[in-house]
Amino acid sequence: MENISNLLAGFQVAIQPLNLLLASFGCFIGTVLGLLPGLGPINGVAIFLPLAFALHLPPESALILLASVYMGCEYGGRISAILLNVPGDAGAVMTTVDGHPLALKGKAGIALSISAVSSFVGALISTIGIVLFAPILSNWALSFGPAEYFALMVFAVATLGAMLGGKPAKALLGCFIGMSLALIGIDSGTGVYRLTFGNLHLSDGIQFIVVVIGLFAISEMLVMLEQTHAGQGAVRLTGRLLFNARELASSAFTMLRSAFLGFGIGILPGAGATVASAIAYTTEKRISDTEGTFGDGDVRGVAAPEAANNASACGSFIPMLTLGVPGSGTTAVMLGALTLYNITPGPLLFETKPDVVWGLIASLFIANVLLVVMNLPLVGLFSRLLSIPNAVLVPLIATISFIGVYGIHSSTFDLVLMVVLGVFGYILRKLDFPTGPIILGFVLAELMERNLRRALSISDGDIGILFASPLSLTLWVLAAIVLLLPVIWRVLKRNEEARTEDI
Amino acid sequence: MTDRIFATTWLAVCIVIAAEMWRLSVPFSYDPVGPKAFPLLLAALMALCCLILIARPDDGAGRFNLALLGKGSALIGVLLAYAALFATLGFPLATALMIVAVSRIFGGTWKMSTITAVAVAVGSFLVFDRLLEVSLPLGRLWT
């Protein structure tokens, strides 16, 4: 019951005119950024974070803007997936599999509308999940001491390393690189300068925003040089624009199943929308593909990944809000936004800043409704935006990024540093380093070090305290399992192959 | 191969970080850990990851498209110049120049890039500086 009254109070924050305006603006821009190939939620949130800060928006309004951009991107990715066969953001990869064949059959309108409804259902179920579970989790997390926190963050880093493809060494190295960037500057505990190499500009450390924009906007511009932008390849919208009752009924259970699946995956640190939509698609194919229609244009094949990726995007707010440990790159950026406002994320957030937390949750409901309303009739307008040439788009990204970074400290040094970090980010991306872990490491470094030092202050230097409580011990064991499992798996598989070859 | 080059380079960075932290003199510390331990631990972990990458590099990774080297360096050069001249030339002029250059790099025609440049530079200055009160520089050179 308390949740409901809190949620109602949240709605009072969310329906203030400024916040409603920001939510609609964020939803629209988010959809556009999501549908443009190359730009995804993390770029969108990164570009708008400094602007929100430079505009002196109050923290809850800034978060509402960023959250609507995030959700809008998850909606927008499917448009280019269906019409262009190019996923607009990473979460929409699986949507191309059935979405584009549908478009080629002249059923683009059906694919777009059914995927909009799936996105709505996924996000709605997941937001209800946040209302139900987040307060419980944050209450439980109140009992965490610094040692438990440290173990929790080790676990988050470990899952991230294991979840992102077959390259744990790269994901982890990326995370550590992010952490070492965060170490630069004055140490709050003792006042000594670390790794500044005598540079005065670095004594305050590298601003979070400079890292975010460098890694996600500047490096993206360099990546975009490589794409020949397919402005013409889009399938024209013809035929029925809305699904009929039969199509909706056939995919209703698909949506529900995939939404729950996506929510569960979203809560896990590290596993984001991409993993969720892939798992949802393969699961759905196994369960309901009795006639072998998946892959050449089945509406359920569009519904499953879209419901799952929106559900997982919302679900990833839970670890960020309740534990202060982000579950994905995008929520890491939003967590950094909180710290810019001097708000310490973590379980206390629900008690100290209820207006921020519940305002954000309520605005997720509002943004979701706005998005489905916007996306059904305006899909024609959005699909026309696919033909914006890069020659216009890229200068626009550059301008907005520079305004955002300059608007905060009016520092030319920050601008140069941002470009340098962008080039560094580009090199890392070309070497197949996932970018999410880098920003996650940057955000987690200070929290990790602070908790480690606090824990060892309590025990007066005895390392045993890190493993003393059952909870932290469990987290350490889980982290080890997550990291070692793929290795053990590989060895077992190789042994088995060797054995079958012997026979 | 590119993986090995990067991992070796970063191994050197780890050594620099470790050396920097090692000779850091800490006058006093209230906690038993101090400011050195965490960076040293990080450097060690990064070095370990680098060694793994050197031993088992990822073959599919790191296809730099050398044909884009010219365009890429031009873009980086334009952005660095934009950053350096942002406060000196002022936002409207610096932005207009940057947009013409970037738009040309991305294959825009002269006409298209000029129109975009004027529209975006003037429009964003009016919206952000005048309407939204994000103060942008008008140029040290002129004022």
CSV table of C-alpha atoms in Angstrom, one decimal, chain B residues 6-137:
chain,number,residue,atom,x,y,z
B,6,PHE,CA,47.4,-2.5,-27.9
B,7,ALA,CA,48.0,-4.9,-25.1
B,8,THR,CA,51.7,-4.3,-25.1
B,9,THR,CA,51.2,-0.6,-25.1
B,10,TRP,CA,48.7,-0.7,-22.3
B,11,LEU,CA,51.1,-3.0,-20.4
B,12,ALA,CA,53.6,-0.1,-20.5
B,13,VAL,CA,50.8,2.3,-19.3
B,14,CYS,CA,50.3,-0.1,-16.3
B,15,ILE,CA,54.0,0.1,-15.5
B,16,VAL,CA,53.8,3.9,-15.6
B,17,ILE,CA,50.8,3.9,-13.4
B,18,ALA,CA,52.4,1.5,-10.9
B,19,ALA,CA,55.6,3.5,-10.9
B,20,GLU,CA,53.8,6.8,-10.4
B,21,MET,CA,51.8,5.4,-7.5
B,22,TRP,CA,54.8,3.7,-6.0
B,23,ARG,CA,56.8,6.9,-5.6
B,24,LEU,CA,53.8,9.0,-4.5
B,25,SER,CA,54.6,10.3,-1.1
B,26,VAL,CA,51.7,10.3,1.3
B,27,PRO,CA,52.3,12.6,4.3
B,28,PHE,CA,49.6,11.0,6.4
B,29,SER,CA,46.6,8.7,5.9
B,30,TYR,CA,43.7,8.1,8.2
B,31,ASP,CA,42.9,4.7,6.9
B,32,PRO,CA,45.1,1.7,6.7
B,33,VAL,CA,44.7,1.3,2.9
B,34,GLY,CA,45.8,4.7,1.8
B,35,PRO,CA,45.6,6.1,-1.7
B,36,LYS,CA,48.2,3.8,-3.2
B,37,ALA,CA,46.7,0.3,-2.8
B,38,PHE,CA,43.7,0.5,-5.1
B,39,PRO,CA,45.5,1.9,-8.1
B,40,LEU,CA,48.3,-0.6,-7.7
B,41,LEU,CA,45.7,-3.4,-7.6
B,42,LEU,CA,44.1,-2.0,-10.7
B,43,ALA,CA,47.4,-1.8,-12.5
B,44,ALA,CA,48.1,-5.4,-11.6
B,45,LEU,CA,44.7,-6.6,-12.8
B,46,MET,CA,45.1,-4.6,-16.1
B,47,ALA,CA,48.5,-6.1,-16.6
B,48,LEU,CA,47.0,-9.5,-16.1
B,49,CYS,CA,44.3,-8.8,-18.8
B,50,CYS,CA,47.0,-7.5,-21.1
B,51,LEU,CA,49.1,-10.6,-20.7
B,52,ILE,CA,46.0,-12.8,-21.5
B,53,LEU,CA,45.4,-10.7,-24.6
B,54,ILE,CA,49.0,-11.1,-25.7
B,55,ALA,CA,48.9,-14.8,-25.2
B,56,ARG,CA,45.5,-15.3,-26.8
B,57,PRO,CA,44.7,-12.4,-29.1
B,58,ASP,CA,41.3,-12.1,-30.8
B,59,ASP,CA,41.9,-12.7,-34.5
B,60,GLY,CA,38.7,-11.1,-35.7
B,61,ALA,CA,39.3,-7.8,-34.0
B,62,GLY,CA,40.8,-4.5,-35.1
B,63,ARG,CA,40.1,-4.1,-38.7
B,64,PHE,CA,41.1,-0.5,-39.2
B,65,ASN,CA,40.0,0.7,-42.6
B,66,LEU,CA,43.2,2.4,-43.9
B,67,ALA,CA,41.2,4.0,-46.7
B,68,LEU,CA,39.5,6.1,-44.1
B,69,LEU,CA,42.8,7.2,-42.5
B,70,GLY,CA,42.8,10.5,-44.4
B,71,LYS,CA,39.1,11.3,-43.6
B,72,GLY,CA,39.4,10.2,-40.0
B,73,SER,CA,42.5,12.3,-39.3
B,74,ALA,CA,40.8,15.3,-41.0
B,75,LEU,CA,37.8,14.9,-38.8
B,76,ILE,CA,39.9,14.6,-35.7
B,77,GLY,CA,41.9,17.7,-36.8
B,78,VAL,CA,38.7,19.7,-37.4
B,79,LEU,CA,37.3,18.7,-33.9
B,80,LEU,CA,40.6,19.6,-32.2
B,81,ALA,CA,40.7,22.9,-34.0
B,82,TYR,CA,37.0,23.5,-33.1
B,83,ALA,CA,37.8,22.8,-29.4
B,84,ALA,CA,40.8,25.1,-29.4
B,85,LEU,CA,39.1,28.0,-31.2
B,86,PHE,CA,35.7,27.6,-29.5
B,87,ALA,CA,36.3,30.5,-27.0
B,88,THR,CA,38.7,32.5,-29.2
B,89,LEU,CA,36.6,32.8,-32.4
B,90,GLY,CA,33.4,32.6,-30.5
B,91,PHE,CA,30.7,30.0,-30.7
B,92,PRO,CA,28.8,31.2,-33.9
B,93,LEU,CA,31.8,31.5,-36.1
B,94,ALA,CA,33.7,28.5,-34.9
B,95,THR,CA,30.6,26.3,-35.2
B,96,ALA,CA,29.8,27.5,-38.7
B,97,LEU,CA,33.4,26.7,-39.8
B,98,MET,CA,33.4,23.3,-38.1
B,99,ILE,CA,30.1,22.4,-39.7
B,100,VAL,CA,31.2,23.3,-43.2
B,101,ALA,CA,34.3,21.2,-42.7
B,102,VAL,CA,32.6,18.2,-41.1
B,103,SER,CA,29.7,18.2,-43.6
B,104,ARG,CA,32.2,18.2,-46.5
B,105,ILE,CA,34.1,15.3,-44.9
B,106,PHE,CA,30.8,13.4,-44.8
B,107,GLY,CA,30.1,14.0,-48.4
B,108,GLY,CA,27.8,17.0,-48.2
B,109,THR,CA,27.7,19.5,-51.1
B,110,TRP,CA,29.0,23.0,-50.7
B,111,LYS,CA,25.5,24.3,-50.8
B,112,MET,CA,24.2,21.8,-48.3
B,113,SER,CA,27.0,22.3,-45.8
B,114,THR,CA,26.8,26.1,-46.0
B,115,ILE,CA,23.1,26.2,-45.3
B,116,THR,CA,23.5,23.7,-42.5
B,117,ALA,CA,26.3,25.7,-41.0
B,118,VAL,CA,24.5,29.0,-41.0
B,119,ALA,CA,21.2,27.5,-39.8
B,120,VAL,CA,22.7,25.4,-37.0
B,121,ALA,CA,25.2,28.0,-35.8
B,122,VAL,CA,22.8,30.8,-35.6
B,123,GLY,CA,19.9,28.7,-34.5
B,124,SER,CA,21.6,26.9,-31.7
B,125,PHE,CA,23.2,30.2,-30.4
B,126,LEU,CA,19.8,31.8,-30.2
B,127,VAL,CA,18.2,28.7,-28.6
B,128,PHE,CA,20.9,27.9,-26.1
B,129,ASP,CA,22.4,31.2,-25.3
B,130,ARG,CA,19.4,33.5,-25.5
B,131,LEU,CA,16.5,31.3,-24.8
B,132,LEU,CA,17.8,28.6,-22.4
B,133,GLU,CA,20.6,30.7,-20.8
B,134,VAL,CA,23.5,28.3,-21.4
B,135,SER,CA,26.2,31.0,-21.8
B,136,LEU,CA,28.2,30.5,-25.0
B,137,PRO,CA,31.3,32.5,-25.9
